[in-house]
Coordinates of C-alpha atoms in Angstrom, one line a residue:
M131 CA 0.0 0.0 0.0
I132 CA 2.8 2.4 1.0
G133 CA 4.9 1.8 -2.2
L134 CA 1.8 2.1 -4.3
A135 CA 0.8 5.4 -2.8
A136 CA 4.2 6.9 -3.4
G137 CA 4.4 5.5 -6.9
L138 CA 1.1 7.2 -7.7
V139 CA 2.4 10.5 -6.3
A140 CA 5.6 10.3 -8.4
G141 CA 4.2 9.2 -11.7
G142 CA 1.2 7.0 -12.1
L143 CA -1.3 9.8 -12.0
A144 CA 0.8 12.3 -13.9
G145 CA -1.8 13.0 -16.6
W146 CA -4.6 13.5 -14.1
F147 CA -2.5 15.8 -11.9
A148 CA -1.4 17.7 -15.0
A149 CA -5.0 18.4 -16.0
R150 CA -5.9 19.4 -12.4
L151 CA -2.9 21.7 -12.1
A152 CA -3.5 23.4 -15.5
A153 CA -7.1 24.2 -14.4
R154 CA -6.4 25.6 -10.9
R155 CA -3.8 26.4 -8.2
A156 CA -3.4 24.0 -5.4
R157 CA -5.3 25.3 -2.4
R158 CA -3.7 26.3 0.9
I159 CA -3.6 23.8 3.8
A160 CA -3.1 25.4 7.2
S161 CA -3.6 29.0 5.9
D162 CA -2.3 30.6 9.1
T163 CA 1.2 29.2 8.8
G164 CA 2.3 29.9 5.2
P165 CA 1.4 31.1 1.7
A166 CA -0.7 29.2 -0.8
A167 CA 1.0 26.5 -2.9
G168 CA 2.0 27.3 -6.4
P169 CA 0.6 25.5 -9.4
H170 CA 3.8 23.4 -9.7
L171 CA 3.4 21.7 -6.3
L172 CA 1.4 18.6 -5.8
P173 CA -2.4 18.8 -5.0
D174 CA -3.4 17.7 -1.5
P175 CA -5.3 14.4 -2.3
A176 CA -2.1 12.6 -3.3
L177 CA -0.3 13.9 -0.2
D178 CA -3.2 12.9 2.0
W179 CA -3.1 9.3 0.6
L180 CA 0.6 9.1 1.4
R181 CA 0.0 10.5 4.9
R182 CA -2.7 8.0 5.6
A183 CA -0.7 5.1 4.2
H184 CA 2.1 5.9 6.8
G185 CA -0.1 6.9 9.6
A186 CA 1.8 10.2 9.6
L187 CA 0.9 13.4 11.4
G188 CA 1.7 15.5 8.3
I189 CA 3.3 15.6 4.9
W190 CA 5.1 18.7 3.5
V191 CA 6.3 19.7 0.1
S192 CA 8.2 23.1 0.0
E193 CA 9.8 24.9 -2.9
E194 CA 12.0 28.0 -2.8
A195 CA 10.7 31.1 -4.6
G196 CA 12.2 34.3 -5.9
E197 CA 14.2 36.5 -3.6
T198 CA 11.2 38.9 -3.1
D199 CA 8.6 36.2 -2.4
E200 CA 8.0 33.6 0.3
P201 CA 8.7 29.9 -0.2
R202 CA 5.7 28.0 -1.6
T203 CA 4.6 25.1 0.7
E204 CA 1.9 22.5 0.4
R205 CA 1.1 20.6 3.5
V206 CA -1.5 18.1 4.7
V207 CA -1.5 17.7 8.5
D208 CA -3.6 16.2 11.3
A209 CA -4.9 19.5 12.7
E210 CA -6.3 17.7 15.8
Q211 CA -2.8 16.5 16.9
L212 CA -0.6 19.4 15.7
S213 CA -0.7 23.0 16.8
V214 CA 0.1 25.9 14.6
A215 CA 3.4 26.4 16.4
Q216 CA 4.4 22.8 15.7
I217 CA 3.5 23.2 12.0
A218 CA 5.5 26.4 11.8
A219 CA 8.5 24.7 13.4
V220 CA 8.5 22.1 10.7
D221 CA 8.2 24.8 8.0
R222 CA 11.3 26.5 9.5
R223 CA 13.2 23.2 9.7
L224 CA 12.3 22.4 6.1
E225 CA 13.5 25.8 5.0
R226 CA 17.0 25.1 6.4
A227 CA 17.0 21.7 4.9
R228 CA 16.1 23.1 1.5
E229 CA 18.8 25.8 1.6
Q230 CA 21.5 23.2 2.6
E231 CA 20.1 20.3 0.6
Q232 CA 20.0 18.1 3.7
G233 CA 18.3 14.9 4.3
G234 CA 17.8 12.8 7.4
G235 CA 15.6 12.4 10.4
E236 CA 15.3 13.9 13.9
R237 CA 13.0 14.0 16.9
I238 CA 11.1 17.2 17.3
D239 CA 8.1 18.3 19.4
G240 CA 5.3 16.2 18.1
G241 CA 7.1 13.2 16.6
T242 CA 9.9 12.2 14.3
L243 CA 10.6 14.3 11.3
V244 CA 12.0 12.6 8.2
Y245 CA 13.0 14.9 5.3
R246 CA 14.7 15.1 2.0
A247 CA 15.8 18.1 -0.1
H248 CA 17.4 18.7 -3.5
A249 CA 17.5 21.5 -6.2
G250 CA 15.4 23.9 -4.2
I251 CA 12.6 21.5 -3.2
A252 CA 12.2 19.8 0.2
V253 CA 9.8 17.1 1.3
A254 CA 9.1 15.9 4.8
M255 CA 6.9 13.5 6.8
L256 CA 6.2 13.8 10.5
L257 CA 5.7 10.3 12.1
P258 CA 4.3 9.7 15.6
D259 CA 6.8 8.9 18.4
A260 CA 5.7 5.3 18.3
A261 CA 7.0 4.7 14.8
G262 CA 9.6 2.0 14.6
V263 CA 12.7 1.5 12.5
D264 CA 10.8 -0.2 9.7
A265 CA 8.4 2.7 9.5
L266 CA 11.2 5.2 9.3
G267 CA 12.9 3.3 6.4
A268 CA 9.6 3.1 4.5
A269 CA 9.1 6.8 5.0
E270 CA 12.6 7.6 3.7
R271 CA 12.0 5.5 0.5
D272 CA 8.6 7.1 -0.2
L273 CA 10.0 10.6 0.4
D274 CA 12.6 9.9 -2.2
R275 CA 9.8 9.1 -4.6
L276 CA 7.8 12.1 -3.6
L277 CA 10.8 14.4 -4.0
E278 CA 11.5 13.0 -7.5
G279 CA 7.8 13.5 -8.4
A280 CA 7.8 17.1 -7.1
R281 CA 10.9 17.9 -9.1
Q282 CA 9.4 16.5 -12.3
R283 CA 5.9 18.0 -11.9
P284 CA 6.5 21.2 -13.8
Q285 CA 7.9 19.3 -16.8
I286 CA 5.0 16.9 -16.7
V287 CA 2.5 19.7 -16.7
A288 CA 4.4 21.5 -19.5
L289 CA 4.5 18.4 -21.5
A290 CA 0.8 17.8 -21.1
Q291 CA 0.1 21.3 -22.2
A292 CA 2.5 21.1 -25.1
R293 CA 0.9 17.9 -26.4
S294 CA -2.5 19.6 -26.6
Q295 CA -1.1 22.0 -29.3
E296 CA -0.7 21.3 -32.9
A297 CA 2.9 20.5 -34.0
A298 CA 2.9 23.6 -36.2
L299 CA 2.3 25.7 -33.1
E300 CA 5.2 24.3 -31.1
S301 CA 6.8 26.9 -28.8
V302 CA 10.5 27.1 -28.2
G303 CA 9.8 25.8 -24.6
S304 CA 7.9 22.8 -25.8
V305 CA 10.6 21.8 -28.3
G306 CA 13.3 22.2 -25.7
L307 CA 11.4 20.2 -23.1
R308 CA 10.5 17.4 -25.4
L309 CA 14.1 17.1 -26.6
A310 CA 15.4 17.1 -23.0
Y311 CA 13.1 14.2 -22.1
Q312 CA 13.7 12.3 -25.3
L313 CA 17.5 12.4 -24.7
E314 CA 17.2 11.6 -21.1
R315 CA 15.2 8.4 -22.0
S316 CA 18.0 7.5 -24.4
V317 CA 21.1 8.2 -22.2
G318 CA 19.5 8.1 -18.7
S319 CA 21.2 11.2 -17.6
E320 CA 20.7 15.0 -17.0
I321 CA 20.0 17.0 -20.1
V322 CA 19.9 20.8 -20.6
V323 CA 18.7 22.3 -23.9
V324 CA 19.5 25.9 -24.8
A325 CA 18.3 28.1 -27.8
R326 CA 20.1 30.9 -29.5
E327 CA 17.9 34.0 -29.3
P328 CA 18.4 37.7 -30.0
S329 CA 18.8 38.4 -26.3
G330 CA 21.4 35.6 -25.8
V331 CA 21.5 31.9 -25.3
R332 CA 18.7 30.8 -23.0
V333 CA 17.9 27.5 -21.3
V334 CA 14.7 26.3 -22.9
G335 CA 14.6 22.7 -21.7
V336 CA 15.7 20.7 -18.6
S337 CA 15.1 17.0 -18.1
G338 CA 13.7 15.4 -15.0
L339 CA 17.1 14.6 -13.6
G340 CA 18.3 18.2 -14.1
D341 CA 18.1 21.3 -12.0
R342 CA 15.0 23.2 -13.2
R343 CA 16.2 26.4 -11.5
T344 CA 18.3 26.9 -14.6
L345 CA 15.2 27.0 -16.8
D346 CA 14.9 30.4 -18.7
A347 CA 18.3 31.5 -17.5
V348 CA 20.4 33.4 -20.1
L349 CA 23.9 32.0 -20.2
P350 CA 27.0 34.2 -20.0
P351 CA 28.3 34.6 -23.6
D352 CA 31.7 33.1 -22.7
S353 CA 30.3 30.0 -21.1
E354 CA 31.1 26.8 -22.9
L355 CA 27.5 25.8 -23.7
A356 CA 26.8 29.3 -25.0
R357 CA 29.8 29.1 -27.3
V358 CA 28.6 25.8 -28.7
A359 CA 25.1 27.2 -29.2
T360 CA 26.4 30.2 -31.2
G361 CA 28.6 28.1 -33.4
A362 CA 31.8 29.5 -31.8
A363 CA 32.7 25.9 -30.8
G364 CA 31.8 22.5 -32.0
L365 CA 31.2 19.2 -30.2
T366 CA 32.9 19.6 -26.8
L367 CA 33.7 17.3 -23.9
T368 CA 34.1 19.2 -20.6
E369 CA 34.5 18.7 -16.9
G370 CA 33.5 22.2 -15.6
D371 CA 30.3 24.1 -15.3
A372 CA 29.3 24.5 -18.9
L373 CA 26.4 26.9 -18.0
G374 CA 28.8 29.5 -16.6
G375 CA 27.4 29.6 -13.0
V376 CA 23.8 30.8 -13.8
V377 CA 22.7 29.1 -10.5
A378 CA 25.3 30.1 -7.9
D379 CA 24.8 27.1 -5.6
R380 CA 24.3 24.5 -8.3
R381 CA 26.2 21.4 -7.3
Q382 CA 28.5 19.9 -9.9
R383 CA 28.0 16.2 -10.7
Q384 CA 30.8 13.7 -10.9
G385 CA 31.9 12.9 -14.5
R386 CA 32.1 14.8 -17.7
T387 CA 29.6 16.7 -19.9
L388 CA 29.1 16.4 -23.6
L389 CA 28.1 19.6 -25.4
A390 CA 26.6 19.2 -28.8
P391 CA 25.2 21.8 -31.2
I392 CA 21.7 21.8 -32.6
G393 CA 22.2 22.5 -36.3
L394 CA 25.2 22.7 -38.5
G395 CA 27.7 25.4 -39.4
R396 CA 26.2 28.9 -39.5
D397 CA 22.8 27.3 -39.0
V398 CA 23.3 26.4 -35.4
V399 CA 20.2 27.3 -33.4
G400 CA 21.0 25.9 -30.0
A401 CA 22.9 23.2 -28.1
V402 CA 22.4 20.5 -25.6
S403 CA 24.4 19.6 -22.5
I404 CA 24.5 15.8 -21.7
H405 CA 25.9 14.7 -18.4
L406 CA 28.1 11.6 -18.6
P407 CA 28.4 10.0 -15.2
S408 CA 30.9 7.4 -16.5
G409 CA 32.8 10.1 -18.4
I410 CA 32.6 8.0 -21.6
E411 CA 31.4 9.7 -24.7
P412 CA 28.6 7.8 -26.6
I413 CA 29.9 5.8 -29.5
G414 CA 28.5 3.5 -32.2
A415 CA 24.7 3.2 -32.4
A416 CA 24.2 5.4 -29.3
R417 CA 26.2 8.3 -30.9
T418 CA 24.3 7.8 -34.2
E419 CA 20.9 8.0 -32.4
L420 CA 22.0 11.1 -30.5
L421 CA 23.1 12.9 -33.7
E422 CA 19.9 11.9 -35.5
T423 CA 17.8 13.2 -32.6
L424 CA 19.6 16.6 -32.7
A425 CA 19.3 16.8 -36.5
E426 CA 15.5 16.1 -36.3
A427 CA 15.1 18.7 -33.5
A428 CA 17.0 21.5 -35.4
P429 CA 14.3 22.5 -37.9
R430 CA 11.6 22.3 -35.2
L431 CA 13.5 24.6 -32.9
R432 CA 14.3 26.9 -35.8
R433 CA 10.6 27.2 -36.8
A434 CA 9.7 27.8 -33.1
L435 CA 12.3 30.5 -32.8
E436 CA 11.2 32.3 -35.9
A437 CA 7.5 32.1 -34.8
D438 CA 8.5 33.4 -31.4
Q439 CA 10.4 36.3 -32.9
A440 CA 7.4 37.2 -35.1
K441 CA 5.1 37.1 -32.1
R442 CA 7.5 39.2 -30.0
A443 CA 7.6 41.8 -32.8
M444 CA 3.9 42.3 -32.3
T445 CA 4.1 42.7 -28.5
I446 CA 7.6 44.0 -27.8
D447 CA 8.8 47.7 -27.7
P448 CA 11.7 47.8 -30.2
L449 CA 13.7 50.4 -28.3
T450 CA 13.8 48.8 -24.8
S451 CA 12.9 45.1 -25.7
L452 CA 10.3 45.2 -23.0
A453 CA 6.6 44.4 -23.7
H454 CA 4.5 47.3 -24.9
R455 CA 1.0 48.0 -23.7
R456 CA -0.6 45.4 -25.9
G457 CA 1.8 42.8 -24.8
L458 CA 1.2 43.7 -21.1
D459 CA -2.5 43.4 -21.6
Q460 CA -2.2 40.0 -23.2
V461 CA -0.1 38.8 -20.3
M462 CA -2.5 40.1 -17.7
R463 CA -5.5 38.6 -19.5
R464 CA -4.0 35.1 -19.7
Q465 CA -3.2 34.7 -16.1
D466 CA -5.1 31.8 -14.5
M467 CA -4.9 33.3 -11.0
R468 CA -6.9 36.4 -10.3
R469 CA -4.4 38.0 -7.9
G470 CA -1.4 40.3 -8.6
A471 CA 0.0 43.8 -8.3
L472 CA 0.5 46.4 -11.0
I473 CA 3.2 49.1 -10.8
L474 CA 3.1 52.2 -13.1
A475 CA 6.2 54.3 -13.4
D476 CA 7.1 57.6 -15.1
L477 CA 10.7 58.9 -15.5
D478 CA 10.7 62.3 -13.7
N479 CA 11.4 65.5 -15.7
F480 CA 12.0 63.6 -18.9
K481 CA 11.1 66.5 -21.2
Q482 CA 13.9 68.5 -19.6
L483 CA 16.4 65.7 -20.3
N484 CA 15.3 65.6 -24.0
D485 CA 15.5 69.4 -24.3
A486 CA 18.9 69.6 -22.7
L487 CA 20.7 66.6 -24.1
G488 CA 18.6 65.7 -27.2
H489 CA 16.3 62.8 -28.1
P490 CA 19.1 60.2 -28.5
A491 CA 20.0 60.8 -24.9
G492 CA 16.4 60.4 -23.9
D493 CA 16.3 57.1 -25.7
A494 CA 19.4 56.0 -23.9
A495 CA 17.9 56.9 -20.6
L496 CA 14.8 54.8 -21.4
V497 CA 17.0 51.8 -22.3
H498 CA 18.9 52.3 -19.0
F499 CA 15.7 52.3 -17.0
A500 CA 14.4 49.3 -18.8
R501 CA 17.6 47.4 -17.9
I502 CA 17.1 48.3 -14.3
L503 CA 13.5 47.0 -14.4
R504 CA 14.6 43.7 -15.8
E505 CA 17.2 43.3 -13.1
Q506 CA 15.0 44.2 -10.2
V507 CA 11.8 42.2 -10.9
R508 CA 11.1 38.5 -10.2
A509 CA 11.5 35.8 -12.9
G510 CA 7.8 35.6 -13.6
D511 CA 7.1 39.3 -13.7
T512 CA 6.4 41.4 -16.9
P513 CA 8.0 44.8 -17.2
A514 CA 6.6 46.9 -20.1
R515 CA 7.0 50.3 -21.8
T516 CA 3.5 51.6 -22.3
G517 CA 4.4 54.9 -24.0
G518 CA 7.0 57.7 -24.0
E519 CA 8.6 57.7 -20.6
E520 CA 5.8 55.6 -19.1
F521 CA 6.4 52.0 -17.8
A522 CA 4.5 49.3 -16.1
I523 CA 5.3 46.1 -14.2
W524 CA 2.8 43.2 -13.8
L525 CA 3.5 41.1 -10.7
P526 CA 1.4 37.9 -10.8
D527 CA 0.3 36.5 -7.5
A528 CA 1.8 39.4 -5.6
S529 CA 0.3 41.4 -2.8
L530 CA 0.1 45.2 -2.6
E531 CA 2.8 45.2 0.1
L532 CA 5.2 43.2 -2.2
G533 CA 4.4 45.5 -5.1
I534 CA 5.3 48.5 -3.0
R535 CA 8.6 46.9 -1.9
I536 CA 9.6 46.1 -5.5
A537 CA 8.7 49.6 -6.7
E538 CA 10.7 51.1 -3.9
R539 CA 13.6 48.8 -4.7
I540 CA 13.5 50.0 -8.4
R541 CA 13.3 53.6 -7.3
I542 CA 16.4 53.3 -5.1
K543 CA 18.3 51.4 -7.7
L544 CA 17.6 54.0 -10.4
G545 CA 18.6 56.9 -8.1
T546 CA 21.8 55.3 -7.0
T547 CA 23.0 54.1 -10.4
P548 CA 25.1 56.8 -12.1
W549 CA 24.0 57.7 -15.7
D550 CA 25.6 60.1 -18.1
W551 CA 25.3 61.0 -21.8
K552 CA 28.6 61.6 -23.6
G553 CA 30.4 62.5 -20.4
R554 CA 27.6 64.7 -19.0
H555 CA 26.1 63.4 -15.8
W556 CA 22.4 63.5 -15.4
P557 CA 20.5 62.3 -12.3
L558 CA 17.6 60.1 -13.1
S559 CA 14.5 59.4 -10.9
A560 CA 11.0 58.0 -11.3
S561 CA 7.6 58.2 -9.7
F562 CA 5.6 55.1 -9.0
G563 CA 1.9 54.1 -8.4
V564 CA 0.9 50.7 -7.2
A565 CA -2.4 48.8 -7.1
A566 CA -3.2 45.2 -6.4
C567 CA -6.0 42.6 -6.7
P568 CA -7.7 41.8 -4.3
D569 CA -6.0 44.3 -2.0
T570 CA -7.2 47.5 -3.7
S571 CA -9.7 46.1 -6.2
R572 CA -11.7 43.0 -6.7
S573 CA -11.0 43.0 -10.4
L574 CA -7.8 43.1 -12.4
E575 CA -9.5 45.4 -14.9
N576 CA -9.5 48.2 -12.4
L577 CA -5.8 48.0 -11.5
Y578 CA -4.5 50.3 -14.3
A579 CA -6.8 53.2 -13.4
Q580 CA -6.0 52.8 -9.7
A581 CA -2.2 52.6 -10.3
D582 CA -2.4 55.6 -12.6
A583 CA -4.2 57.6 -9.9
A584 CA -1.6 56.6 -7.4
L585 CA 1.1 57.6 -9.8
F586 CA -0.5 61.0 -10.2
V587 CA -0.4 61.5 -6.5
A588 CA 3.3 60.6 -6.4
K589 CA 4.1 63.2 -9.1
R590 CA 2.0 65.9 -7.4
S591 CA 3.7 65.1 -4.1
G592 CA 7.2 65.9 -5.3
R593 CA 8.1 63.0 -7.6
N594 CA 10.7 60.4 -6.9
R595 CA 8.4 58.5 -4.6
V596 CA 6.1 55.4 -4.4
E597 CA 2.4 55.8 -3.7
A598 CA -0.2 53.0 -3.2
A599 CA -3.8 53.1 -4.5
G600 CA -6.7 53.4 -2.0
R601 CA -8.7 50.4 -1.2
S602 CA -12.2 50.0 -2.9

């Protein structure tokens, strides 16, 4: 019963869970001790089955979030036997385990906590004090399965969504993800797929054995994998970090890594990183299959990149490479969750800058501000230039308080980053208005007007400040 429950959690119900996760966010368990679970965590029925199978007091799945947000935690607990303080204590212990990638077991107030952590995800099970050695061993084995299932959940969901599309509508992400999983099935090892885009070489696919924190990261141009993806280097066998340290605490696996281009000559559109635990490069039939797989993927990835560029041209501001107003509206409309914060920003005294230094200087200042926006927002946020010196940032699933903090961080960064035009220093500042749903409005449609009103107050109150919308 126990092995079957964990097996279902890790894989057997993948399609059913993918459909559930695509339709709604996982609901919060014990709402007074942590934030709601994100859509890539497991829904509570599977965790409850596992808890009942072990007679456990609680099951936890916790995942790190961006630096400005709280960790996302899904937990199913026996509320009659555990207090809020005990639940919060496990949350804190799990956070330390996640940061240090620890695993083990220890006695705590309430029972024996068994936990596992890897690649930013931690899982735990709280067993009653009476649990014996056999029960602890079974819990450890099933937590290993649960951790693997939690790590693969985003890829499973993305694959389920990708398969619902026509092949002609493949996205860059779906091509990268499918290729990563196809190669992982062939070689049984960690795969990373990158694509060559105008903005740089970006990670577009990570297999189930890989570290998905690298997904969507833009590689340093001098990293080995980026050089292969741009055609500057060919097939390469390396022992270092081929991704150039895009995840600071990413642990290096033993063995070597094979880097292979996707495409030939000047027509290289990306590359793959294939971890080789044995250090032995594929030969014979295995090498032929690998090269054929990459050759088959090259035209699909090329078509997806071209389609993505054409789509971006319709929604991206050509000067700053941020979304424009239409692109921002599209992003806000397609959000499944009905919660988020909107920041509107205006560069202060922009007309004076244009009059004094000229319009090329004004354009350079806009590009400078856009760069700061990209650096200061979270990975899932959407910064946009909505017209002239006007900008907006959409923060999905963010509170008003978080929106204010991010706006303030951007304001300070802009004011403390020197900027000059052809040797002439010019201080830059901006004013900000923030609104959020459901904090200031029950509807996302009202956020723009509310944030604009708050921005007006900021400008009338002396500029270079952040104002929040009133509640309604």
